[in-house]
mmCIF file of C-alpha atoms in Angstrom:
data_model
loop_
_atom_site.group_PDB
_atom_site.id
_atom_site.type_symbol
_atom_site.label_atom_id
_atom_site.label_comp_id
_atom_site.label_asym_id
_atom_site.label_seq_id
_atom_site.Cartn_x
_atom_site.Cartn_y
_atom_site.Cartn_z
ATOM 1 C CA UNK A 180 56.947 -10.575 -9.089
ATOM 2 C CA UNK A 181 58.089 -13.693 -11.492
ATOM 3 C CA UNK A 182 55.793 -14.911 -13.702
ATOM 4 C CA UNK A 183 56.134 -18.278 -11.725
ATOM 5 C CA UNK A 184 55.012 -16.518 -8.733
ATOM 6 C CA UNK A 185 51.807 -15.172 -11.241
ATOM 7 C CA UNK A 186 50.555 -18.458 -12.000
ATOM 8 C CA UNK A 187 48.787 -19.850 -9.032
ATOM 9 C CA UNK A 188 46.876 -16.172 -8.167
ATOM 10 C CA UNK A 189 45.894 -15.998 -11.862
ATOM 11 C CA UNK A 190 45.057 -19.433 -11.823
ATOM 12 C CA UNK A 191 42.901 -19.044 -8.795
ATOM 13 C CA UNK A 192 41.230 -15.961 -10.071
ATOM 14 C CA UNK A 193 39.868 -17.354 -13.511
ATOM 15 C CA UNK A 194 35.810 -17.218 -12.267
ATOM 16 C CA UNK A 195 33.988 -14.693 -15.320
ATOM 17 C CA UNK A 196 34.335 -11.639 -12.971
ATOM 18 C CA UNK A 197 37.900 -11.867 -12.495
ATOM 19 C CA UNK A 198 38.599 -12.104 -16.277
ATOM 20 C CA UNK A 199 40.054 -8.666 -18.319
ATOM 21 C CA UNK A 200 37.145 -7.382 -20.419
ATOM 22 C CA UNK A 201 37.795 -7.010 -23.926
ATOM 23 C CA UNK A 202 35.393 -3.994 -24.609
ATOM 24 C CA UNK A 203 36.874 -2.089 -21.960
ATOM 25 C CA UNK A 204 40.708 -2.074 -22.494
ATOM 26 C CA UNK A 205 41.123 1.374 -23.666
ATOM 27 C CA UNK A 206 38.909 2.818 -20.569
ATOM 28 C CA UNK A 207 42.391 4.573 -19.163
ATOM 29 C CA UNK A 208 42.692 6.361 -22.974
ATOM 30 C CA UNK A 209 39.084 8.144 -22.757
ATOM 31 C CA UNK A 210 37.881 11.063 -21.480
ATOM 32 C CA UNK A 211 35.063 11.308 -18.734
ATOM 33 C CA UNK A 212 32.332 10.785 -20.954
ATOM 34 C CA UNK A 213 33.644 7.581 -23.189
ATOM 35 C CA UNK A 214 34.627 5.862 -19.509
ATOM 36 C CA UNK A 215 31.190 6.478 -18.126
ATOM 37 C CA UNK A 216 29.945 5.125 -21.853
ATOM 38 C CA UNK A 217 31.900 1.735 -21.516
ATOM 39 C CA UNK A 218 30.853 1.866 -17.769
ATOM 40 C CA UNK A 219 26.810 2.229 -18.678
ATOM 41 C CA UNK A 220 27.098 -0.012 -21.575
ATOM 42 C CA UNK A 221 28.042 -2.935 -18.870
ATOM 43 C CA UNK A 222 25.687 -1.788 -16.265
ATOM 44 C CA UNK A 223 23.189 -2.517 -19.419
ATOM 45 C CA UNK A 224 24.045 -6.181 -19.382
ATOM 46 C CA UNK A 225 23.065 -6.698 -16.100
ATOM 47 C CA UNK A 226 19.336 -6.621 -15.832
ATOM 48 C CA UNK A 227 18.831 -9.842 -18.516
ATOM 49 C CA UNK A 228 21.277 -12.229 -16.683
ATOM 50 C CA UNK A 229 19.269 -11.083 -13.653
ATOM 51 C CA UNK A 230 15.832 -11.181 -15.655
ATOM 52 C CA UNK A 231 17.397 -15.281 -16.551
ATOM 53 C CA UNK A 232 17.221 -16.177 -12.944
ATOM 54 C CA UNK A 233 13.568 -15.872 -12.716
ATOM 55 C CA UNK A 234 12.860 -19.222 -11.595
ATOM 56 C CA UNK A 235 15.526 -19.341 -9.024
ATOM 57 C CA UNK A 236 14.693 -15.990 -7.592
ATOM 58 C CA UNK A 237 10.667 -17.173 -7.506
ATOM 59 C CA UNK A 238 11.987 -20.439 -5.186
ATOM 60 C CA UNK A 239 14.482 -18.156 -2.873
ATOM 61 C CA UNK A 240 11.149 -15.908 -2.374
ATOM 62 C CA UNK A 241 8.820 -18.643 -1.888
ATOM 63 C CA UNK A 242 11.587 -19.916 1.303
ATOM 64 C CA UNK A 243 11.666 -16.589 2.323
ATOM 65 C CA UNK A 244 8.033 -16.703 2.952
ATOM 66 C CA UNK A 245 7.539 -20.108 4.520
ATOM 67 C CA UNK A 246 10.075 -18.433 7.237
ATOM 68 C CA UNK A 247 8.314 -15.587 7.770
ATOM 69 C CA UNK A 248 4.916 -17.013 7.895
ATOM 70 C CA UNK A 249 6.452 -19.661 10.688
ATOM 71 C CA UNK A 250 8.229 -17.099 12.860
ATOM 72 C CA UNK A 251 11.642 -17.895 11.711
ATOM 73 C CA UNK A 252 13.971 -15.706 10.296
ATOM 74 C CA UNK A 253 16.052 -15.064 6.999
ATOM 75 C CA UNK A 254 19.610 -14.404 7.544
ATOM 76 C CA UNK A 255 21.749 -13.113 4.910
ATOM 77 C CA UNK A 256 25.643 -13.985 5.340
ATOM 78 C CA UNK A 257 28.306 -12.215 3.019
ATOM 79 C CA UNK A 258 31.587 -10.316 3.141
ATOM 80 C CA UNK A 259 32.923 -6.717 1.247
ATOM 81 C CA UNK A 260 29.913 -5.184 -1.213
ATOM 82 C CA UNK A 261 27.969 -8.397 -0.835
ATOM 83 C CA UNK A 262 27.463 -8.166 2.805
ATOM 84 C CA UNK A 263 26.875 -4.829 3.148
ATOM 85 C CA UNK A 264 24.123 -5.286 0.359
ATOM 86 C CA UNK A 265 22.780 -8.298 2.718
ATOM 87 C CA UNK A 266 22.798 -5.342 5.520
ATOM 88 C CA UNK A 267 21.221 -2.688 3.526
ATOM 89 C CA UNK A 268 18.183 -4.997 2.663
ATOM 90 C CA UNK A 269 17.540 -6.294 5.724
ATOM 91 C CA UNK A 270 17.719 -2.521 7.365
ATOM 92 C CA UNK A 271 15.358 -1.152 5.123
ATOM 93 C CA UNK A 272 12.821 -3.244 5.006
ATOM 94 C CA UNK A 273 11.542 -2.209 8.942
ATOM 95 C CA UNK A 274 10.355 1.305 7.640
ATOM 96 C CA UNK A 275 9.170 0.019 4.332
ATOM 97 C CA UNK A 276 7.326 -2.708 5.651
ATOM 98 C CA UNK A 277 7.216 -2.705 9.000
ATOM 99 C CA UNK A 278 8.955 -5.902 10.074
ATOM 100 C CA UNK A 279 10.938 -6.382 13.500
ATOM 101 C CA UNK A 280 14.577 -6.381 13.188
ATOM 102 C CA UNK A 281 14.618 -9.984 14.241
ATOM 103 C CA UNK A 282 13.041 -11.103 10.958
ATOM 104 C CA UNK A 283 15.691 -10.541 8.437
ATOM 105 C CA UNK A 284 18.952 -10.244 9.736
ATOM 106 C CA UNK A 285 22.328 -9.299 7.477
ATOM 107 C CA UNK A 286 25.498 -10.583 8.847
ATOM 108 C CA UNK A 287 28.356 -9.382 7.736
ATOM 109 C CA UNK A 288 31.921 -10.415 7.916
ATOM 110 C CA UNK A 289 34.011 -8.494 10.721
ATOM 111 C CA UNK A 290 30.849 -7.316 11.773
ATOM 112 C CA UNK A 291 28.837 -3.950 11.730
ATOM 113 C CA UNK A 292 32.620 -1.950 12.333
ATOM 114 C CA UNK A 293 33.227 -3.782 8.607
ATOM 115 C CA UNK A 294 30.435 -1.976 6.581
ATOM 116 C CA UNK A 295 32.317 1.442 7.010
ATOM 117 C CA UNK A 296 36.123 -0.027 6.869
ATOM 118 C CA UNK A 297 37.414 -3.072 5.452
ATOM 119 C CA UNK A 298 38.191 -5.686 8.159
ATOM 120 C CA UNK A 299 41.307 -8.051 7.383
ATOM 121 C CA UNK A 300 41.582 -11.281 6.610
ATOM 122 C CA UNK A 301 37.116 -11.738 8.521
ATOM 123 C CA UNK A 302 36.082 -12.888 5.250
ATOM 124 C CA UNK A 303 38.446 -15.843 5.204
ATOM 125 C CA UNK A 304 37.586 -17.527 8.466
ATOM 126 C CA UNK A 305 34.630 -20.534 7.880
ATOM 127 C CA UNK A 306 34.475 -20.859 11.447
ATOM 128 C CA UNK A 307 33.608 -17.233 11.731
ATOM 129 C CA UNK A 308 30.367 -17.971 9.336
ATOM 130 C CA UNK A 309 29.509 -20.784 11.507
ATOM 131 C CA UNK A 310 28.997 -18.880 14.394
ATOM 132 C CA UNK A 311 26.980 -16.477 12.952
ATOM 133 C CA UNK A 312 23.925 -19.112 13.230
ATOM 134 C CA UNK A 313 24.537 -19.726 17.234
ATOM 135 C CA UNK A 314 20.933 -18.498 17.749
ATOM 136 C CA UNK A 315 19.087 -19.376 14.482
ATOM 137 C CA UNK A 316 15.855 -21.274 14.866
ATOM 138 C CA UNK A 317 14.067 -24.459 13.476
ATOM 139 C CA UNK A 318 12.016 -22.256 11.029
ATOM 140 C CA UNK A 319 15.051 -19.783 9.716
ATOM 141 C CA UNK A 320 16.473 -19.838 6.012
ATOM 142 C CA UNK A 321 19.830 -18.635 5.315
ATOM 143 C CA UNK A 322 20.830 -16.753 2.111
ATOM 144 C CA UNK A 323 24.918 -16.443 1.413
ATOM 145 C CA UNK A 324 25.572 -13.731 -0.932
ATOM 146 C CA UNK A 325 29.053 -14.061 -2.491
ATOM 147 C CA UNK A 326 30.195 -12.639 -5.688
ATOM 148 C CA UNK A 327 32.696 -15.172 -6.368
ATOM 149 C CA UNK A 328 30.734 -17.905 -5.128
ATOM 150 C CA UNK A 329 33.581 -19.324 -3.011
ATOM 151 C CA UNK A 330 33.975 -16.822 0.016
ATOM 152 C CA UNK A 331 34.923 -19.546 3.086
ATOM 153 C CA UNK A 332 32.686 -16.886 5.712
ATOM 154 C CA UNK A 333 29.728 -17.832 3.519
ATOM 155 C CA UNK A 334 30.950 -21.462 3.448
ATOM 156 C CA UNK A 335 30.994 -21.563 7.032
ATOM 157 C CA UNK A 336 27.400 -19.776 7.063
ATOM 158 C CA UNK A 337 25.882 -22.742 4.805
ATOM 159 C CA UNK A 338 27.730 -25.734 6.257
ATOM 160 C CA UNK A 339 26.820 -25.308 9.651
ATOM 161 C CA UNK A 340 22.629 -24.376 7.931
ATOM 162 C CA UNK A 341 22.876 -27.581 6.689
ATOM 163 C CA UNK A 342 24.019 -29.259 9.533
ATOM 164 C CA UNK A 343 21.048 -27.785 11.617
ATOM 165 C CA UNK A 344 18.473 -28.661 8.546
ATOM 166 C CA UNK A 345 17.481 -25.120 7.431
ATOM 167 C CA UNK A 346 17.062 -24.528 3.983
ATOM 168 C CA UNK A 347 19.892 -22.659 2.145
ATOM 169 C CA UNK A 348 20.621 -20.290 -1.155
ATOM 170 C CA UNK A 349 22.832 -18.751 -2.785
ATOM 171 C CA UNK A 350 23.493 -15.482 -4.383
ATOM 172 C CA UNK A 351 26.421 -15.597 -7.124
ATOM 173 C CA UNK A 352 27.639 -13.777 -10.339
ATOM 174 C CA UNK A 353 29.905 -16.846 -10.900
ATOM 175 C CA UNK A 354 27.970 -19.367 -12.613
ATOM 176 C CA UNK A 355 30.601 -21.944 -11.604
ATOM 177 C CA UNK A 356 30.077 -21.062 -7.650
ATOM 178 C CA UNK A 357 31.920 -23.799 -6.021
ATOM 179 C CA UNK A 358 29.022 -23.102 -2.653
ATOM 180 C CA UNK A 359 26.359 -23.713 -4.985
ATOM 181 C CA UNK A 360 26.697 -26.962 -3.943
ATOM 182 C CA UNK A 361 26.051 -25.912 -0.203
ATOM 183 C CA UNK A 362 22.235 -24.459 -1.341
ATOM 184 C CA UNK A 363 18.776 -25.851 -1.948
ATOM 185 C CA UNK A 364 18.612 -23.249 -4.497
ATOM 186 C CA UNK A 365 21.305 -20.824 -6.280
ATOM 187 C CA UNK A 366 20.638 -17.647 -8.301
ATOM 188 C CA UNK A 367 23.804 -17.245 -10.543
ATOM 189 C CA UNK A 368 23.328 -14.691 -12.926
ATOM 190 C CA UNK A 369 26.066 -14.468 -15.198
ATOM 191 C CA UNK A 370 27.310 -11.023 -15.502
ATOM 192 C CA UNK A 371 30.093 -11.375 -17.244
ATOM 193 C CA UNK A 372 33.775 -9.761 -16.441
ATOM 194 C CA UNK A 373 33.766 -6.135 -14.816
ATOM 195 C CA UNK A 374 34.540 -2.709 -17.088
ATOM 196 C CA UNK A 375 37.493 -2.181 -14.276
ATOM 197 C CA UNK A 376 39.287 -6.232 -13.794
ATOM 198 C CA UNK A 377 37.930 -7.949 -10.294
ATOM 199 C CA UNK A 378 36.224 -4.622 -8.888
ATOM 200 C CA UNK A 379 32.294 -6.744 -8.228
ATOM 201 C CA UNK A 380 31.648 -3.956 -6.574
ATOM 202 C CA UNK A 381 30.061 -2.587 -9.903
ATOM 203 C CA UNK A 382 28.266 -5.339 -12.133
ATOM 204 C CA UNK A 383 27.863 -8.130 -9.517
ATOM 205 C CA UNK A 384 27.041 -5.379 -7.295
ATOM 206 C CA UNK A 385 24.546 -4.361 -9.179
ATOM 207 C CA UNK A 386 23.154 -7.976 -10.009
ATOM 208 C CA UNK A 387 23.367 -8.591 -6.124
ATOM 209 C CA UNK A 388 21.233 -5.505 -5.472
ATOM 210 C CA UNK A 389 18.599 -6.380 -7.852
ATOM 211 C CA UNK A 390 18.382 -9.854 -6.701
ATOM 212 C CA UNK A 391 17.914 -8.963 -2.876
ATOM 213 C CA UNK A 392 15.377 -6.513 -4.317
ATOM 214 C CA UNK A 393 13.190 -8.825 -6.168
ATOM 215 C CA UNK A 394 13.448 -11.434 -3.454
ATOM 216 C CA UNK A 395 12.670 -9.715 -0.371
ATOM 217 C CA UNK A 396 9.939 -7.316 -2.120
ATOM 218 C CA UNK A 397 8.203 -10.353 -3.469
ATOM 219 C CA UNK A 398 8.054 -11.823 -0.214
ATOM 220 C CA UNK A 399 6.336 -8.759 1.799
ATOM 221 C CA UNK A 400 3.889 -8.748 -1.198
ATOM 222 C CA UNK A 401 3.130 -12.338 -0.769
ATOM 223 C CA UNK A 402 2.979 -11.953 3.033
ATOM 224 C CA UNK A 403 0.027 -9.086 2.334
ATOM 225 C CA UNK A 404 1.953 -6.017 2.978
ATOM 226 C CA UNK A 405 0.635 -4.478 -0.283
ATOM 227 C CA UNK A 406 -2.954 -3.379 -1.505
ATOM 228 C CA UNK A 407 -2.305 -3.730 -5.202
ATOM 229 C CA UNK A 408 0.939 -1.974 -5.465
ATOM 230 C CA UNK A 409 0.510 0.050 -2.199
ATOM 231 C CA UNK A 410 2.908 -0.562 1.040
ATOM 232 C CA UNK A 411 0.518 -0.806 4.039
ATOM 233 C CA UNK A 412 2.638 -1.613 6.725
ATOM 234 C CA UNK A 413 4.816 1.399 6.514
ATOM 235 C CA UNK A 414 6.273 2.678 9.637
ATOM 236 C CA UNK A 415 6.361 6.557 10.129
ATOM 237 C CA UNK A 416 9.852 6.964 10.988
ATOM 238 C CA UNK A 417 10.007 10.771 9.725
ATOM 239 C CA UNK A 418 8.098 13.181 7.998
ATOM 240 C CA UNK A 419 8.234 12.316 5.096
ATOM 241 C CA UNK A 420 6.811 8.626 5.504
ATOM 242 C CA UNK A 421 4.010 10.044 7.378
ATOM 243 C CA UNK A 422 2.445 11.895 4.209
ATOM 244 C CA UNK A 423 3.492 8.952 2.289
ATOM 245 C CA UNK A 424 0.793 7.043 4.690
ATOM 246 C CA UNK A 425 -1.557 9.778 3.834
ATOM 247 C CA UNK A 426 -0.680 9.392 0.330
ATOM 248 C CA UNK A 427 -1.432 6.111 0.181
ATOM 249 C CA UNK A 428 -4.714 5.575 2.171
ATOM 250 C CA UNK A 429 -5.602 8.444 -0.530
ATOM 251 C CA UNK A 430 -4.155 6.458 -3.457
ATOM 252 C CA UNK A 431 -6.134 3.169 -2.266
ATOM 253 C CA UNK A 432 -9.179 4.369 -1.479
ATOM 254 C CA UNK A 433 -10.204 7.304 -4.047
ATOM 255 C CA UNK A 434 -10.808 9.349 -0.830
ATOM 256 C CA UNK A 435 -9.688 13.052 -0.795
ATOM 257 C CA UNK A 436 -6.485 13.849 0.796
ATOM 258 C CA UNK A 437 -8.288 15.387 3.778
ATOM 259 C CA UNK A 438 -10.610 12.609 4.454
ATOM 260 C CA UNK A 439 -7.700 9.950 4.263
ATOM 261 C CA UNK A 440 -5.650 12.184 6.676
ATOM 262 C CA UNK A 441 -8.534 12.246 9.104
ATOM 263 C CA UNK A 442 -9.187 8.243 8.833
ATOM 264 C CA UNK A 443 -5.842 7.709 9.103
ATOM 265 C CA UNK A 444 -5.859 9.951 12.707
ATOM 266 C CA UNK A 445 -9.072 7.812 13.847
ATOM 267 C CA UNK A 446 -7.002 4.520 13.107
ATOM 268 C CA UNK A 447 -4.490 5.849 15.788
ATOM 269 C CA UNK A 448 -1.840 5.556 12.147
ATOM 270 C CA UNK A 449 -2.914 2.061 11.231
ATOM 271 C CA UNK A 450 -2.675 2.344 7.564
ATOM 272 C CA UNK A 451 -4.825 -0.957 6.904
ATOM 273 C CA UNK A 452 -7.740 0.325 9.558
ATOM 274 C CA UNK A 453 -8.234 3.166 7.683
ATOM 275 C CA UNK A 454 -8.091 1.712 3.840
ATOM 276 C CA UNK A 455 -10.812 -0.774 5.160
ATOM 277 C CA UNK A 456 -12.851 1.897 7.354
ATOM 278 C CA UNK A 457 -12.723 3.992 3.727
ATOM 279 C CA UNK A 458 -13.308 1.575 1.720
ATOM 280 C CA UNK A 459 -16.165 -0.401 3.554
ATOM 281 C CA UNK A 460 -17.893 3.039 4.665
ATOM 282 C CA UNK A 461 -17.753 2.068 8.301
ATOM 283 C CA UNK A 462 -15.769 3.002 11.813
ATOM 284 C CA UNK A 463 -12.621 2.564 12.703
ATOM 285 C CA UNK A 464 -14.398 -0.219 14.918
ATOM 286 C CA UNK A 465 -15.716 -2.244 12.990
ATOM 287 C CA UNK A 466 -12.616 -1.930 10.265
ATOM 288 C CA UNK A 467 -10.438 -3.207 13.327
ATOM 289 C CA UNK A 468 -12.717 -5.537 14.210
ATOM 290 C CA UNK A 469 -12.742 -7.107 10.371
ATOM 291 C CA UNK A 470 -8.868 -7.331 10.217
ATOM 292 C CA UNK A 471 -8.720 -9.412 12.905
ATOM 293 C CA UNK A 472 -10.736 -11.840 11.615
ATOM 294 C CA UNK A 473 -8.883 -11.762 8.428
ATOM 295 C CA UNK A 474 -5.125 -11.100 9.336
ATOM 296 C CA UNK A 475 -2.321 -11.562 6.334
ATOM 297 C CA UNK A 476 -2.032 -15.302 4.727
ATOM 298 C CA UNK A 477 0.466 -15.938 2.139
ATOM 299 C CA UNK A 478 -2.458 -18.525 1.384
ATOM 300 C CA UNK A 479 -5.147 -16.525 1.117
ATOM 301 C CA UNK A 480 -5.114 -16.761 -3.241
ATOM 302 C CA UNK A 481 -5.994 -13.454 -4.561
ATOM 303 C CA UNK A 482 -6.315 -11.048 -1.184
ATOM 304 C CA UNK A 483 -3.097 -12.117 0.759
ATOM 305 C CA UNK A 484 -3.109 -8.896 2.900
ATOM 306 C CA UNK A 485 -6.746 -9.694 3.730
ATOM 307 C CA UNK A 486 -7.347 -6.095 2.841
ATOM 308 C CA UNK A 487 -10.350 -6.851 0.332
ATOM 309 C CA UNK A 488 -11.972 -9.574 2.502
ATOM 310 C CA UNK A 489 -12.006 -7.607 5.484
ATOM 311 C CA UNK A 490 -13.568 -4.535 4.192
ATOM 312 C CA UNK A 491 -16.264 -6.768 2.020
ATOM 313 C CA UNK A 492 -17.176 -8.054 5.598
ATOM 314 C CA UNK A 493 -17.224 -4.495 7.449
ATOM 315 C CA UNK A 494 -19.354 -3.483 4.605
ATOM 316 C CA UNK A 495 -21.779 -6.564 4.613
ATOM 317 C CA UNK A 496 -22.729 -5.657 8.743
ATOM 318 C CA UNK A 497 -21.148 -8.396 10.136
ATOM 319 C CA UNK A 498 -19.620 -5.606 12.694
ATOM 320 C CA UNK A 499 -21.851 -3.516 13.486
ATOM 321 C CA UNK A 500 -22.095 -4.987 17.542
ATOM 322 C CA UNK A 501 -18.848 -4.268 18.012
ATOM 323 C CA UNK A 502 -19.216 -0.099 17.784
ATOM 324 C CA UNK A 503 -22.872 -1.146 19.791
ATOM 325 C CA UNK A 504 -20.506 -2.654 22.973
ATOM 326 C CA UNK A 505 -17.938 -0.250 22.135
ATOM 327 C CA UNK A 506 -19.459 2.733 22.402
ATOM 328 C CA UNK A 507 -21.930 1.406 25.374
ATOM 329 C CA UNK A 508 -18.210 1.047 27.281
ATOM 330 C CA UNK A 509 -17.235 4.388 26.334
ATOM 331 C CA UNK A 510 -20.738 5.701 27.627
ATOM 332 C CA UNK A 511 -20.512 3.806 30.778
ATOM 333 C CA UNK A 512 -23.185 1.520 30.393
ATOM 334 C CA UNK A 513 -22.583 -1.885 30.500
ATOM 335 C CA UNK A 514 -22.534 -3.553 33.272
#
């Protein structure tokens, strides 16, 4: 290849992850342990320029929630490593916090065949992007992730957002995204250039990873899926999930690990029914009964699983009918 022919790729590639790190040009000379050094050393860098995108990350959450709370649905759009991130968030927050599969959605370019083997030339194609958000709704918020900031599949994704009025973000290690100008808000941490030229697959990755993170855990503990630091919506998928629910009902309640497995059994595996039955003294009934009345609110300031309120209820009385008619049905008489 001339160096004419050079110009216009280089020129094109000039964005902070694409440039030749100067603390990493000897990496081929070193043995396993000095490349893994230079590697880590990097990987250290990452967590402030995420840490600097606070603020961003804190708006991005707070849309996140506003869909959620409305019935909508966040969709994350991105190609290579920063789609399959997208994917891998949205997957894994169903066991963790027990949300339908219709309430955050990855899409990724070339589709689900693409997360296991590289699909040509899907990533280039705005119109493929576009179509991704054939079924989105009024109340949905779309999040491109793109570590060059420039991807036309995520272009496509946020054009045709903003045609339909949803609001928009962006997730980008290039500081200079040229789609930031696509989203309400974008989260640009600046990681600097890669310990290996152009592979974002490592820093960015990274940055990407802990971005999603942040966002989407933030969100389920502002939608009340936590007590304190506690999930409460977890789904048993396997074994090991289910004595994590044990664990937890024990963790959040002081109770031994036999009492919390046995109110966890009477709340037919409803982690909250038995924190609240535990924690206000009472049934299973009247712990029911009180989340009901006080289901999750985002606006609830101080208690937004409705965890605490509920059981100060149970505990006050205020349900004690409710095991009266209950167990009169059980008994067979009411008429």
């Amino acid at each position: 290849m001339t160096p004419t022919s050079r110009a216009p790729s280089q020129a094109r590639l000039s964005w902070p992850t694409e440039t030749r790190n100067e603390r990493t040009l000897d990496i081929d000379q070193l043995d396993a342990e000095g490349v893994v050094t230079e590697i880590l050393g990097e990987d250290a860098r990452v967590a402030a320029a995420v840490q600097a995108c606070t603020g961003q990350i804190a708006r991005v959450v707070d849309l996140y929630v506003s869909a959620l709370a409305a019935s909508g649905t966040v969709h994350y759009v991105g190609a290579g490593t920063s789609g399959r991130l997208g994917v891998l968030d949205a997957v894994e927050l169903l066991p963790t916090y027990g949300i339908r599969p219709d309430q955050v959605i990855g899409h990724m370019a070339g589709g689900e065949k693409a997360f296991v083997r590289a699909v040509e030339g899907a990533e280039d194609s705005e119109a493929l992007g576009a179509a991704e958000l054939a079924q989105a709704g009024p109340h949905d918020v779309v999040i491109g992730i793109a570590a060059s900031g420039r991807t036309p599949y995520v272009a496509g994704a946020l054009t045709e957002a903003r045609r339909r009025g949803l609001p928009t973000a962006l997730i980008s290690t290039n500081p200079q995204a040229p789609l930031a100008g696509l989203a309400d808000v974008a989260i640009l941490p600046d990681t600097g250039p890669e310990a290996v030229t152009g592979s974002t697959r490592m820093k960015s990755g990274t940055a990407q990873k802990m971005v999603l993170n942040a966002i989407s855990t933030a969100a389920m503990v502002r939608l009340g899926k936590t007590w304190s630091n506690l999930m409460v919506d977890v789904v048993a998928t396997n074994e090991k999930l289910h004595h994590r629910m044990v664990r937890i009902v024990e963790q959040a309640t002081g109770a031994s690990p036999e009492s919390a497995a046995e109110a966890l059994t009477r709340s037919d595996g409803r982690v909250r029914v038995a924190i609240v039955a535990l924690e206000a003294g009472v049934d299973v009934d009247r712990a029911a009964a009180a989340l009901v009345d006080f289901p999750p609110d985002p606006r609830r300031e101080g208690d937004p699983s409705g965890l605490r309120t509920a059981a100060d209820a149970a505990a006050g009385g205020k349900y004690d009918a409710v095991t009266e008619i209950r167990g009169d049905l059980r008994g067979g008489r009411n008429r």
